[in-house]
Amino acid sequence: MSQEHVIGQRDVDRVSTTPVLEVRDLVKHFTARRRLLVPTPAPLRAVQGVSFQVQRGQALGIVGESGCGKSTLAKMIMGLHEPTSGTVLLEGRDVSEIPRTEFARRVQFVFQDPYSSLNPRKTVRQALDAPLRHLAGLDAPARRARTAELLDLVGLRAEFADRYPHEFSGGQRQRVGIARALASTADVLLLDEPVSALDVSVQAQVLNLLRELQQELGLTYVFIAHDLAVVENLCDEVGVMYLGRVVEQAPAEVLFGSPRHPYTHTLLSAIPTGDRSQRRLRLAAPAGANGPAGTDEGCAFAPRCYRVEDRCQTDLPPLSAEPAGHPVACHFADDTDPEEHAR
Amino acid sequence: MSDVRIEPPDTTSLLEVRGLRTEFVVEDEVYRAVDGVDLTIGPGESVGLVGESGSGKTVTAMSILQLIPDPPGRIVGGSIEIDGVDLVRAPERVLRQVRGGRIACVFQDPLTSLNPVLPVGDQLTEMMRAHQDLDRRAARRRARELLDAVHIPHAERRLEEYPHELSGGMRQRVMIAMALANDPELLIADEPTTALDVTVQAEILDLLRELRERTGMSLLFITHDFGVVAELCDRVVVMYAGRVVEQAPVDKVFADAAHPYTRRLVDCMPRLGEGRRDLEVIPGLPPALNRLPDGCAFAERCDVVEEACRRGTIALEGYGEDRMVRCIRPGARP
Ligand SMILES: Nc1ncnc2c1ncn2[C@@H]1O[C@H](COP(=O)(O)OP(=O)(O)OP(=O)(O)O)[C@@H](O)[C@H]1O
Ligand SMILES: Nc1ncnc2c1ncn2[C@@H]1O[C@H](COP(=O)(O)OP(=O)(O)OP(=O)(O)O)[C@@H](O)[C@H]1O
Ligand code: SF4
Ligand SMILES: [Mg+2]
Ligand SMILES: [Mg+2]
């Protein structure tokens, strides 16, 4: 069990193969703008040393609070943000050495915000045309056929092809974004909240589609989402982030079945179920009470944690699978049962 | 509360939408995005609006606020009354007072609703000063309080920041703070928690519940998340292809939906603890809005459809004592 701390490693046979995607100790600091008469604040540490591996055909889910650095992490993998330090490897090769077009043929991104990610002056057909031509290398008739096929795959009517983004509803735009990612030949998709704008019937369609593509084409996903039921439905492995760090990682069924980090417990109990009498673990303080900048002193979750003890204020808990189980960054990982500890 | 408000008479509704029809004309084709929507919201009531993506939920909300871009859009029928004033026919001057004043809104896309070149603090104070008699410093103080109220940490620092410097969730909380700035009587929230993680979402839901209790504010909450609807709303309105197909008290919709579309929709939801599995889907697509069929718009995809379903307009009719359904076979199972 303690061996199983490599994300994406579901079956032991795969241990020896190079992961499709690996990130090593990624860090991103945003320097605050200088303002007149105000001392320049410390840089904002959005991502503070994240490492993981994803094997071919696996889906890694990333969950965590708003602002914990999920999108920043994804943008660094995509090369949209320069990492402050750390490396991203695609099949063992440092991505900073891979030419742009080659990278784009392999890795595509679906953005969190379908409003700003589509060019308002391009119809859907034009938006799909570029990747179909330059990345998939299709000729005009083939592009026409593929466009129709892609729209059908994501559940949009064929005649939508000649419409502009502003003519679509939120969920329809998000599906255009997914179609565009699928238009390339990419086998690694980074999906940043791809289904949260969709209604549940379309969401079900898209999740089934992603699962099907994963099985048939062996696609690899990094799937960022805040809906835990959705993550469980699609992902093999899940990493939970808190303020720029991974605080727990495990196979989906283990993470949701026997969580160890108090933050994961808190997340699970916050899911609205409709049962108004349901007891929720209330956080001791609101989101980000500990400040966005983050420190190395103590556990970042301490100000909000129900399990906190003195030691948490001073010692940074490392991500460790010891003494038993999957990796968790908590000093009391084996003794976090909210029934026993939460007020 | 900053201003004295006269209690609305309690028997009547706060907002009454009757027969609303909103169309978009694109290249000579008429798209009936909202096709005869009736919707009432009582004082202090919380109504959830759910339905297929593209079914007209946002267009309904934009119509209420008279924010439909014209061209290509136009309200071609119906009325929207708040305290006897019909917003469809009201002059712009009245609308400006209503928008962001009595009716506030939080829209789906925080990036396009926020001004990218203005710090969020300035946007908040401008918003307040347009509706209230406040000096700069008082507005500034209140802006800080509002960011605190929506649990944005380091409010003072955040006031100086531009929208692109905030995470998606924080931007959405800024939007909610803006909406609450003028103590609205009705808050229209279009997927305000869609971009938020569950703990922040839980905080925002608590916040909205608390505000409703404290101020008696009504809520029209558009969402795809049935869990959220169940926790926050008294009544659910379900839309399909521009029409309301079912309205019912929250518990009834989940326990036994009357309209076949609602029943199928509830079945599509993934639930935690079920692991990786194929989800139920509703095969097919909703009808094109420029070619709405004569009969039931859901007929093509319905699992209990009969010939009569396609024959003529199907009315939204009473079902049981407190529900309305647009279906000739309500409650039928395949
Ligand atoms: N371009 C930028 N300049 C300065 N700060 C930034 C920038 N982009 C992000 N940040 C900050 O970095 C932190 C992480 O942001 P990020 O967008 O990665 O969060 P997230 O986990 O994706 O959140 P959400 O779930 O709300 O989308 C936040 O505090 C945010 O304000
Ligand atoms: N400016 C516009 N021009 C043309 N058509 C439009 C315009 N705005 C909306 N529509 C159409 O009106 C219909 C209803 O859109 P609306 O945004 O209300 O859907 P929605 O129910 O809010 O969906 P979602 O859940 O995806 O946000 C859609 O089919 C959309 O394509
Ligand atoms: S009217 Fe007919 S087709 Fe429409 S939902 Fe009811 S049973 Fe199905
Ligand atoms: Mg994000
Ligand atoms: Mg919408």
GROMACS .gro file of C-alpha atoms in nm, chain B residues 20 23 35 49 59 91 102 118 123 126 129 144 152 161 175 192 195 199 208 250 254 256 275 283 285 319:
model
   26
  363LEU     CA    1  -4.273   3.639  -2.170
  366GLU     CA    2  -3.659   3.622  -2.976
  378ASP     CA    3  -4.145   3.119  -2.565
  392LEU     CA    4  -3.460   2.781  -1.220
  402VAL     CA    5  -3.233   3.495  -2.149
  434PRO     CA    6  -3.861   5.406  -1.955
  445ARG     CA    7  -3.436   4.679  -0.619
  461LEU     CA    8  -1.082   4.919  -1.306
  466GLN     CA    9  -1.627   4.919  -0.925
  469GLU     CA   10  -1.926   5.333  -0.820
  472ARG     CA   11  -2.283   5.573  -0.537
  487ARG     CA   12  -1.456   4.663   0.244
  495ILE     CA   13  -1.272   3.753   0.062
  504GLU     CA   14  -0.668   4.455  -0.753
  518MET     CA   15  -1.980   3.990  -0.823
  535PRO     CA   16  -2.319   3.214  -0.907
  538ALA     CA   17  -1.709   2.822  -1.048
  542THR     CA   18  -1.654   2.470   0.079
  551LEU     CA   19  -2.750   3.390   0.089
  593VAL     CA   20  -3.849   2.137  -0.414
  597PHE     CA   21  -3.670   1.511  -0.660
  599ASP     CA   22  -4.122   1.211  -0.801
  618GLY     CA   23  -1.750   0.513  -0.860
  626PRO     CA   24  -3.028   1.080  -2.607
  628LEU     CA   25  -3.088   1.710  -2.888
  662TYR     CA   26  -5.112   1.888  -1.126
   0.00000   0.00000   0.00000
